[in-house]
Coordinates of N, CA and C in Angstrom, one line a residue:
X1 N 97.8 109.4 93.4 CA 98.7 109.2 94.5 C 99.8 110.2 94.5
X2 N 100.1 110.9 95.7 CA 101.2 111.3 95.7 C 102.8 110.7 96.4
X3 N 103.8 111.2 95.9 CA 105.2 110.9 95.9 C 105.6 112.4 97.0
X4 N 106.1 111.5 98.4 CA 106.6 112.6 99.0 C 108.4 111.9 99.1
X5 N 108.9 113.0 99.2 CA 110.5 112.9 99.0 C 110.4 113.1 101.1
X6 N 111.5 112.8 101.7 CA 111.6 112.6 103.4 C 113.5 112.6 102.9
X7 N 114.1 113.7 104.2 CA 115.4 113.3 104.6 C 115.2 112.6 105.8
X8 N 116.2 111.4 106.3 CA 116.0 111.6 107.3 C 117.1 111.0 107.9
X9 N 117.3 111.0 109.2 CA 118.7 110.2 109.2 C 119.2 109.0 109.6
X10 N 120.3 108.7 109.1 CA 120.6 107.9 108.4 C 120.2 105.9 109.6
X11 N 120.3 106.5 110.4 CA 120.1 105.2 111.4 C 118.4 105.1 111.9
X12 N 117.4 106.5 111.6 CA 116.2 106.0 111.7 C 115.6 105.6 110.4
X13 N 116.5 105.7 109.1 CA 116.2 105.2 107.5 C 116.3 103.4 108.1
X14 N 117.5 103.2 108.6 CA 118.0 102.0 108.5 C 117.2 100.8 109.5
X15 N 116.3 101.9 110.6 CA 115.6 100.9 111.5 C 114.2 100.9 111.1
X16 N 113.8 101.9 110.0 CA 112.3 102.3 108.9 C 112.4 100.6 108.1
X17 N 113.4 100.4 107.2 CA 113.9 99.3 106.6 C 113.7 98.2 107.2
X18 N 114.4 97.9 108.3 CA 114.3 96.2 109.4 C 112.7 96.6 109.3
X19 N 111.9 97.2 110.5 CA 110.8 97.2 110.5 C 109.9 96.7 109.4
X20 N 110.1 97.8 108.5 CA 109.8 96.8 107.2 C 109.6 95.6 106.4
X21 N 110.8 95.6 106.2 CA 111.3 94.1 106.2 C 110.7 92.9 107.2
X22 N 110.7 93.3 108.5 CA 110.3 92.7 109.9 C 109.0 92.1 109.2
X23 N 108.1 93.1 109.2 CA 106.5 93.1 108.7 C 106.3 92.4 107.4
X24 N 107.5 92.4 106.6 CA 107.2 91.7 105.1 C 106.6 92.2 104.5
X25 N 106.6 93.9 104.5 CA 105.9 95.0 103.8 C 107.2 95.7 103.0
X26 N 106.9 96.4 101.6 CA 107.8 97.5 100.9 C 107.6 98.0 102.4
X27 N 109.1 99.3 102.0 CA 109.5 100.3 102.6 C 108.0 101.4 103.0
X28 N 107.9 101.7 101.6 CA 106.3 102.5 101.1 C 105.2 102.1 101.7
X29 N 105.2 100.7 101.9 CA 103.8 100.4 102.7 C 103.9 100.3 103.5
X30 N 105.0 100.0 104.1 CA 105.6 100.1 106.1 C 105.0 101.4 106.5
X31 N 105.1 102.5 105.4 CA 105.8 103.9 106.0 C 104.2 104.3 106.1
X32 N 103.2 104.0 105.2 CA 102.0 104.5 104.8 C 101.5 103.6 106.1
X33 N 101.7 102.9 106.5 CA 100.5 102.1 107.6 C 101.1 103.0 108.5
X34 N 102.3 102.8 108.8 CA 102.5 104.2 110.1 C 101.9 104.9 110.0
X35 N 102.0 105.9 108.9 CA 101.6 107.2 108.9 C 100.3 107.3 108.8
X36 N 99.1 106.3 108.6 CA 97.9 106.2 108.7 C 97.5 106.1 110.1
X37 N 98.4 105.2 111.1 CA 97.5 104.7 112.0 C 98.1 106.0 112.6
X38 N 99.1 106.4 112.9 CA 99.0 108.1 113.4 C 98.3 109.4 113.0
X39 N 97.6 108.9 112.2 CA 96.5 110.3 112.0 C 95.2 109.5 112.6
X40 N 95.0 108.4 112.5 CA 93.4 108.0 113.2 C 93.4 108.5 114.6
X41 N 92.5 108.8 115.3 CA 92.6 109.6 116.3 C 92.6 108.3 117.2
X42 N 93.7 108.6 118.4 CA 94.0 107.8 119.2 C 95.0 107.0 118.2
X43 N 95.5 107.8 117.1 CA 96.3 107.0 116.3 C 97.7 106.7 116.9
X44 N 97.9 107.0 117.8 CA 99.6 106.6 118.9 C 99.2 105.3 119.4
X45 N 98.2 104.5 119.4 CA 98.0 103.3 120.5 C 98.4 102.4 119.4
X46 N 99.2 101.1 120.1 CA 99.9 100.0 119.5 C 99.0 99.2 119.0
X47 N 97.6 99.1 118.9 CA 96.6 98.4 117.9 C 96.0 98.5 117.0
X48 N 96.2 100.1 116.9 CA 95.9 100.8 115.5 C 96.8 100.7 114.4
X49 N 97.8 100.6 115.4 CA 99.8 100.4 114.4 C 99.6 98.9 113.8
X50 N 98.9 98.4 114.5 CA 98.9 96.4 114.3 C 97.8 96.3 113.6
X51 N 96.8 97.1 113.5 CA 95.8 96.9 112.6 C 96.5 97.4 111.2
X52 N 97.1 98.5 111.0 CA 97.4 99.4 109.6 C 98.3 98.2 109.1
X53 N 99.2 97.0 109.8 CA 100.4 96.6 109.4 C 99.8 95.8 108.8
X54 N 98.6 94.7 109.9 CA 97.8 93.8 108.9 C 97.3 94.1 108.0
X55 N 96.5 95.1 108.0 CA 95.9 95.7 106.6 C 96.8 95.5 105.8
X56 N 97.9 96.2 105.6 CA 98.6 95.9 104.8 C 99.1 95.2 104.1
X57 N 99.5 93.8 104.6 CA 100.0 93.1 104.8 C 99.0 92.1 104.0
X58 N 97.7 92.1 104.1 CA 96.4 91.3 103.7 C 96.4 92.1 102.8
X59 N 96.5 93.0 101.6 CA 96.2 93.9 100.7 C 97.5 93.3 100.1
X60 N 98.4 92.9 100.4 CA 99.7 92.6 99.3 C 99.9 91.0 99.6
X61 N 99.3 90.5 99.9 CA 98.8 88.7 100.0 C 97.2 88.8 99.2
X62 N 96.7 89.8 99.1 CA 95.5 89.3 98.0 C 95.8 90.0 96.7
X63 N 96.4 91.2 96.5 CA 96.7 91.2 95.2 C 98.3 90.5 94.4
X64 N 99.0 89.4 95.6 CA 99.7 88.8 94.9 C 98.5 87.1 94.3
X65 N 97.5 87.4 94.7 CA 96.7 85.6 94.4 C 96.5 85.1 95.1
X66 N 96.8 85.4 96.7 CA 96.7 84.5 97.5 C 97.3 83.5 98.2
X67 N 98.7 83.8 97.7 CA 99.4 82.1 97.7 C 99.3 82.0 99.2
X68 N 99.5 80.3 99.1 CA 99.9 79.8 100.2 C 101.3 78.9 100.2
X69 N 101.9 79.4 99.6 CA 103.8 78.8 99.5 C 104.6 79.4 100.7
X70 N 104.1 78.1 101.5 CA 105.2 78.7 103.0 C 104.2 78.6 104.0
X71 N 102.5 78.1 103.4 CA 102.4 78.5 104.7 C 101.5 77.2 105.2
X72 N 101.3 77.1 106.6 CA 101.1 76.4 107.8 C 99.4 75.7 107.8
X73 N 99.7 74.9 108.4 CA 98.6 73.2 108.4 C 97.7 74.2 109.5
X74 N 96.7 74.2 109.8 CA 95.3 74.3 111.0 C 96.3 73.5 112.0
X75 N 96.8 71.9 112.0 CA 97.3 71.3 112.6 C 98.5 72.3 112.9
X76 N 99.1 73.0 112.5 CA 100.9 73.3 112.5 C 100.3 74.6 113.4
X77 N 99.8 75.6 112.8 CA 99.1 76.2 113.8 C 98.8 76.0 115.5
X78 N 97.8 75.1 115.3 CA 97.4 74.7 117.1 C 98.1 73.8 117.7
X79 N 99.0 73.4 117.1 CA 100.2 72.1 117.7 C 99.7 70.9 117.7
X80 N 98.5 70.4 117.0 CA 97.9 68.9 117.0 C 98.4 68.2 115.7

């Protein structure tokens, strides 16, 4: 794996962060699904960006075990 170092400034660091946070991803893996779904070709469209986040997202819910602490009934889901 490589370690890249980024300046950048200081208010697109801080909206990199929420986003992050937003998604319930590290900084690192926010930054890596971006930067993935921008290299796949046609990688600018907003469902490649939504696919890289889930990926993600599914890759740090299965190597934490899987939990389900916090989460929602089939019933809580469809409103029945």
């Amino acid at each position: 794996m490589t370690v890249l170092t980024v300046n950048m400034d200081d208010a697109l660091a801080g909206e990199v962060e929420e986003q992050a946070k937003r998604h319930g991803l590290p900084v690192p893996d926010y930054v890596t699904a971006v930067l993935r779904a921008a290299q796949t070709p046609g990688g600018r469209d907003r469902e490649v960006l939504a696919l890289e986040l889930a990926r993600g997202s599914y890759e740090q819910w299965n190597t934490a075990g899987r939990p389900e602490t916090d989460a929602m009934t089939m019933d809580e889901v469809f409103g029945r």
